[in-house]
CSV table of C-alpha atoms in Angstrom, one decimal:
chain,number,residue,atom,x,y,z
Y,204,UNK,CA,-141.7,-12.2,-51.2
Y,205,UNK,CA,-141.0,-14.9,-49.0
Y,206,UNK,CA,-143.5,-17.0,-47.2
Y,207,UNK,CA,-143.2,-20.0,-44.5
Y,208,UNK,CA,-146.0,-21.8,-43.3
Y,209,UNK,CA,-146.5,-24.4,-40.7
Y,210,UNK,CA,-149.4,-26.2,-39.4
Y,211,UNK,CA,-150.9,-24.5,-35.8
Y,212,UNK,CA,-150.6,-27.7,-33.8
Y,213,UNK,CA,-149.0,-31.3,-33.2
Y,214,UNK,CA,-150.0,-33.3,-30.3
Y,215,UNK,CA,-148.3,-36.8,-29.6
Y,216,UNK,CA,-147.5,-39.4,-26.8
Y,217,UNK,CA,-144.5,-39.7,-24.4
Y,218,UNK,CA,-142.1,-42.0,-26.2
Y,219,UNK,CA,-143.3,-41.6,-30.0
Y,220,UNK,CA,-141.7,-39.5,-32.5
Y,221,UNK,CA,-142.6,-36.1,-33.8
Y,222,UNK,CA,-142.6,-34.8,-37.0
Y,223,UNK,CA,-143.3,-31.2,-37.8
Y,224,UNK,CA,-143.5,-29.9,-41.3
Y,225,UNK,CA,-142.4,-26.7,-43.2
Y,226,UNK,CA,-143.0,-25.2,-46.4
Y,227,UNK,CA,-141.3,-22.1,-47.9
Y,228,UNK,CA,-141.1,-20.2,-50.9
Y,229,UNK,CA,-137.8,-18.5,-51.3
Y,230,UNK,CA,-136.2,-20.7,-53.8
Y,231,UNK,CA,-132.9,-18.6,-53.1
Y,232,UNK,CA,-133.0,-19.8,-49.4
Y,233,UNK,CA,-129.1,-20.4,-48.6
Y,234,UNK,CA,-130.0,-22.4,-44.9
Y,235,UNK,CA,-133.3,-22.8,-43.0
Y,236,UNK,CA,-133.6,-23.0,-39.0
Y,237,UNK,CA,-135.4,-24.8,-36.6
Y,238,UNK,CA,-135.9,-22.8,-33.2
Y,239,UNK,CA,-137.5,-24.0,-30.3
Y,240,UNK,CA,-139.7,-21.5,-28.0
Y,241,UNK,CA,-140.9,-22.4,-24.1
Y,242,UNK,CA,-143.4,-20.5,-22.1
Y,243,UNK,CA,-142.4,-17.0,-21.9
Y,244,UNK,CA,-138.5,-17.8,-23.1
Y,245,UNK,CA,-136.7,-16.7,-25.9
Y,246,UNK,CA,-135.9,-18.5,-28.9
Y,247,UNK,CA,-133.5,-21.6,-28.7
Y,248,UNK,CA,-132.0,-23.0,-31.8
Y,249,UNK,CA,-131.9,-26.3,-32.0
Y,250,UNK,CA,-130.4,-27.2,-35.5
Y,251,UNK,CA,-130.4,-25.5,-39.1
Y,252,UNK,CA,-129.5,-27.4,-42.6
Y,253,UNK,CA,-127.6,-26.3,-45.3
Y,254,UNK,CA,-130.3,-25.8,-48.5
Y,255,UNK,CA,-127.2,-28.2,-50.6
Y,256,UNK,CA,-128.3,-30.8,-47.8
Y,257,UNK,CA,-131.2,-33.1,-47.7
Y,258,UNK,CA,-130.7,-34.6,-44.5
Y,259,UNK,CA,-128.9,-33.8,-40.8
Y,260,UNK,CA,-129.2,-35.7,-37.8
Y,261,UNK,CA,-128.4,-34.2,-34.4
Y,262,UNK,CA,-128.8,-36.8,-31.4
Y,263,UNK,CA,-132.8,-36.9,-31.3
Y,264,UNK,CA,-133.4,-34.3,-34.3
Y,265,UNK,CA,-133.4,-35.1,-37.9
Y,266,UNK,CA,-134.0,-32.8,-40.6
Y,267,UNK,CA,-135.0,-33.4,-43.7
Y,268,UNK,CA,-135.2,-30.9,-46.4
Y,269,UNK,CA,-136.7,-31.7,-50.4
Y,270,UNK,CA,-135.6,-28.3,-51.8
Y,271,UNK,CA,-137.5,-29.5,-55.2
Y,272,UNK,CA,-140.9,-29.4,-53.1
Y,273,UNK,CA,-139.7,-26.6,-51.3
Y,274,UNK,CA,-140.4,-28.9,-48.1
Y,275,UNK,CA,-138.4,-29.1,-44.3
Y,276,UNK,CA,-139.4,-31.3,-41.5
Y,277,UNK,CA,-138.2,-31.9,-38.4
Y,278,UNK,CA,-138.3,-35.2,-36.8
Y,279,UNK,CA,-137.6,-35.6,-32.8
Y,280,UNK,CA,-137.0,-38.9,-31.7
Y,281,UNK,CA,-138.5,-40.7,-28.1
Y,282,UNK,CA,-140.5,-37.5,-27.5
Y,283,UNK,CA,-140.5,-36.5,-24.2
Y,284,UNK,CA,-142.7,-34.1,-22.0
Y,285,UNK,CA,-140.0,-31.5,-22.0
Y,286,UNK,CA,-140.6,-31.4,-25.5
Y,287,UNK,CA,-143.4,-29.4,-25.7
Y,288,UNK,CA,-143.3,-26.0,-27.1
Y,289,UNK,CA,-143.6,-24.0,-29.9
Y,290,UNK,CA,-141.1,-24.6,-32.7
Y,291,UNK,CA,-141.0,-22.4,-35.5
Y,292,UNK,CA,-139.7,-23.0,-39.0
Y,293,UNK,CA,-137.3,-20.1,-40.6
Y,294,UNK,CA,-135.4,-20.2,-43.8
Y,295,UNK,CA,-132.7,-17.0,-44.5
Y,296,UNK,CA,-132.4,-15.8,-47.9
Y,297,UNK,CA,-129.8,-15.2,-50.6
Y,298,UNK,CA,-128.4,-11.2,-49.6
Y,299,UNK,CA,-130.6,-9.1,-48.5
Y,300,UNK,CA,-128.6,-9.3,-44.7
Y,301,UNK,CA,-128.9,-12.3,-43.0
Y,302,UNK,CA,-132.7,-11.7,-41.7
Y,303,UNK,CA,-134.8,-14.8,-41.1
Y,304,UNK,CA,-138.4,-15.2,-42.0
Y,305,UNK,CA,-140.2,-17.3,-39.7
Y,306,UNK,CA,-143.2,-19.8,-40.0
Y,307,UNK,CA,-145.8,-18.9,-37.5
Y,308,UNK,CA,-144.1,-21.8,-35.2
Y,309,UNK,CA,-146.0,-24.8,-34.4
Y,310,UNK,CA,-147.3,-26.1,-31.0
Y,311,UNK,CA,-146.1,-29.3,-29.9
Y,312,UNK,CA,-148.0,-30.9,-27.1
Y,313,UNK,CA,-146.7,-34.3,-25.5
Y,314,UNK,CA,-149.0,-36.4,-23.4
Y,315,UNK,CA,-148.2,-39.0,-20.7
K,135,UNK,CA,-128.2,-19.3,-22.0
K,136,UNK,CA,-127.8,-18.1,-25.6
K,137,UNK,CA,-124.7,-15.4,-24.7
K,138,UNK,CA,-127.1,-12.5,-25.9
K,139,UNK,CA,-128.8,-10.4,-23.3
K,140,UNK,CA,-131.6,-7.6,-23.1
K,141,UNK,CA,-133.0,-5.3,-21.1
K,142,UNK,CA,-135.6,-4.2,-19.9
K,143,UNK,CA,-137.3,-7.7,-19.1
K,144,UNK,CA,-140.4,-6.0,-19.0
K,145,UNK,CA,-141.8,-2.6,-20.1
K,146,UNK,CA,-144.9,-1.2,-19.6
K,147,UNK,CA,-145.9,2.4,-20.9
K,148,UNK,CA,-148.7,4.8,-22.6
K,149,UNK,CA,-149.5,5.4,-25.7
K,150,UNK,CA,-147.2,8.6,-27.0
K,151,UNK,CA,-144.4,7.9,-25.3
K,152,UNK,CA,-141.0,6.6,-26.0
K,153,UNK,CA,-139.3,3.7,-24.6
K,154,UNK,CA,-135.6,2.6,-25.3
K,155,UNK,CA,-134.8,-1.2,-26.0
K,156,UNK,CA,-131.5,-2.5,-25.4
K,157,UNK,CA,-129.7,-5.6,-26.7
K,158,UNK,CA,-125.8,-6.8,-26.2
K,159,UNK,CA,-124.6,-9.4,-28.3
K,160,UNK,CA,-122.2,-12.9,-27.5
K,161,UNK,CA,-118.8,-11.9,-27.5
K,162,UNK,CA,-117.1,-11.7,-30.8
K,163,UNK,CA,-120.3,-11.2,-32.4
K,164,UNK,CA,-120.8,-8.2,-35.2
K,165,UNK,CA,-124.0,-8.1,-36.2
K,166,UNK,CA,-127.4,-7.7,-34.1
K,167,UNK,CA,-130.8,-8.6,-35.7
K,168,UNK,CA,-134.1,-7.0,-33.9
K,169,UNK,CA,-137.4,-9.0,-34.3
K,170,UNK,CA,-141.0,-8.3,-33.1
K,171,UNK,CA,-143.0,-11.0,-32.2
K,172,UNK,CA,-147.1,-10.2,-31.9
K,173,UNK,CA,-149.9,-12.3,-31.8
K,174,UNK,CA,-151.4,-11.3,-35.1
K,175,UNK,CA,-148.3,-10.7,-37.2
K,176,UNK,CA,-146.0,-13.7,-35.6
K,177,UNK,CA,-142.3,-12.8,-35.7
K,178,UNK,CA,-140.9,-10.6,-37.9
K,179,UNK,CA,-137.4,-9.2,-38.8
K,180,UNK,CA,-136.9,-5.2,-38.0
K,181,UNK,CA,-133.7,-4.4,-38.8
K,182,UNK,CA,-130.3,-5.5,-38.9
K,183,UNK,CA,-126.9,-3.9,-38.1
K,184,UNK,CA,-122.7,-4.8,-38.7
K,185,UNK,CA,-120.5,-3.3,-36.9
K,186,UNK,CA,-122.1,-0.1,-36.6
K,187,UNK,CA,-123.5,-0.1,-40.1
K,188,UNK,CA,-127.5,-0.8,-40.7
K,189,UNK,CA,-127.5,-3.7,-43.0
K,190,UNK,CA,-130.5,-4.5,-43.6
K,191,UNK,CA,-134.2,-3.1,-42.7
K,192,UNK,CA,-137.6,-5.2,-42.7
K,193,UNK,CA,-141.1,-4.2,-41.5
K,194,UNK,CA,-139.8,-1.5,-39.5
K,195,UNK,CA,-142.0,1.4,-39.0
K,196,UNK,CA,-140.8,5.0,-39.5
K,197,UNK,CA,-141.9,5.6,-35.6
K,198,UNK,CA,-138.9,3.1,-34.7
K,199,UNK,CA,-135.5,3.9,-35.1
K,200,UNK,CA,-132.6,1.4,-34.2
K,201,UNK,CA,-128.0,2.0,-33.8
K,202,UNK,CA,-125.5,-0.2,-33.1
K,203,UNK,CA,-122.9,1.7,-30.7
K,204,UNK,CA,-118.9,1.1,-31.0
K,205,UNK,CA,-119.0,-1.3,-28.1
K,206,UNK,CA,-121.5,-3.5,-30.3
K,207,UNK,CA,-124.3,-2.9,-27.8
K,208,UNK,CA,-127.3,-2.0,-29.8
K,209,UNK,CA,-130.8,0.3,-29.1
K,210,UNK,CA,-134.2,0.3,-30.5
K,211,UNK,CA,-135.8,3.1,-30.1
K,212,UNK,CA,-139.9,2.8,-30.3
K,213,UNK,CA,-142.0,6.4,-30.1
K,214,UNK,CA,-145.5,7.6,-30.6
K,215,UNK,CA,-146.3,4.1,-29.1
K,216,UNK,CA,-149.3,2.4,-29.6
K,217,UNK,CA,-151.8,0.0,-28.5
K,218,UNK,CA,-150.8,-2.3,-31.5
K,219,UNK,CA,-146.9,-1.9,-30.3
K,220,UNK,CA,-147.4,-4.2,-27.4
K,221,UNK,CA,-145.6,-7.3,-28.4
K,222,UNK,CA,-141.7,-9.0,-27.4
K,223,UNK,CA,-139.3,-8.0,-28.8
K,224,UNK,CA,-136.2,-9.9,-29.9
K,225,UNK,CA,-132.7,-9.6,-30.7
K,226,UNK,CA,-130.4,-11.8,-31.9
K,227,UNK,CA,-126.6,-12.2,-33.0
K,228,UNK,CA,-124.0,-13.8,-35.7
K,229,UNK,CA,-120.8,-13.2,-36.2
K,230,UNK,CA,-121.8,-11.6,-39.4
K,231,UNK,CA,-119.4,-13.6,-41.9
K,232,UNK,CA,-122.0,-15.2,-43.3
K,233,UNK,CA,-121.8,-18.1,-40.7
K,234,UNK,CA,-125.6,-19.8,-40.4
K,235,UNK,CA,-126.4,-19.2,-37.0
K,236,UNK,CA,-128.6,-16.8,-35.4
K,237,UNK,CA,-128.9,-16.9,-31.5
K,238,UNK,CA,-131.8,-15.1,-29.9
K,239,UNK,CA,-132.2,-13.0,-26.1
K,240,UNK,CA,-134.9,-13.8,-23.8
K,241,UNK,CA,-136.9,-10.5,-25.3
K,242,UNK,CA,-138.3,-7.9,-23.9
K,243,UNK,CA,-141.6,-7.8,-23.5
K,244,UNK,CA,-143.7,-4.2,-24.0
K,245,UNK,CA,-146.7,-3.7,-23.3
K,246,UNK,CA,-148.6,-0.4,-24.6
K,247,UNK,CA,-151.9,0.8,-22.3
């Protein structure tokens, strides 16, 4: 079945950049997500990449996706406090509807 | 403001009884996705519905039954609840065409006691 994992927790400075990492095992994913959750909020989504792409760049946010090593990341530029939450990984499938599998998100703490 | 809302906010109940979840999806969009998201099983896909039609079906248990109405609206239905039930639950929407994106609500939270 399909499996995403992420790692629990990211902590980085005011100004640096971020880079949270992803690894799936659907090799039949068509496009995989990156959502963005806040304290008690929903999910946000903040950009998604083709699986024919290895790269997308959205203002601050860069993806990067090596489909060989089954491998996303998601890179946000000039971190900022506002930043921090919980961003969760999620690839969708070939058929099977259009459900997503999520990682189990990532905590992304930015310090002054 | 994602364009897909739910209601209740909150919900809290007893074990055994039965609570009714509801979702509405952006405008123009056909098919609604319900989620759970718990602290020990993270977030996982339910069901899925298109235009009425279920379309898909995850980890859903027998005890939770889901429809998607003419209007588009959509219900979960959760019964025999229990402790472990207590979670938020999501849904989301697409326009079903097979266009990438998913957009979420702001849940509703239940909580089982």
């Amino acid at each position: 079945g399909e499996d995403v994992e992420q790692s629990l927790f990211l902590s980085v400075r005011e100004g640096d950049s971020s880079v949270i990492n992803c690894t799936y095992t659907d090799s039949s994913s068509t496009y995989l997500y990156w959502y963005k959750q806040e304290p008690g909020a929903g999910l946000q989504l903040l950009t998604y990449i083709f699986s024919n792409m290895d790269m997308k760049q959205d203002q601050r946010l860069t993806v990067l996706l090596n489909k060989k090593d089954k491998h996303l990341s998601l890179r946000i530029a000039d971190t900022q406090t506002g930043d921090s939450a919980i961003y969760f990984c999620a690839e969708r499938g070939w058929g099977g509807g259009n459900k997503l599998t999520f990682g189990t998100g990532t905590q992304l703490k930015v310090e002054l | 403001d994602s364009g897909v809302t739910q209601t209740p906010k909150h919900l809290i109940t007893a074990t055994g009884q039965r609570v009714t979840l509801r979702c509405s999806p952006r405008s123009g969009d056909l098919s609604v996705y319900w989620y759970q998201q718990s602290l020990d099983q993270g977030l996982q896909f339910l069901i899925q519905y298109y235009n009425g039609e279920e379309r898909a079906k995850g980890n859903i248990l027998e005890r939770f039954s889901a429809q998607q109405f003419p209007d588009l609206h959509s219900e979960l239905n959760l019964s025999s609840l229990e402790l472990g039930d207590s979670a938020l639950y999501f849904c989301a929407s697409s326009d079903g065409t097979g266009s990438s994106e998913q957009y979420f609500g702001p849940g509703t939270r239940l909580t089982v006691t």
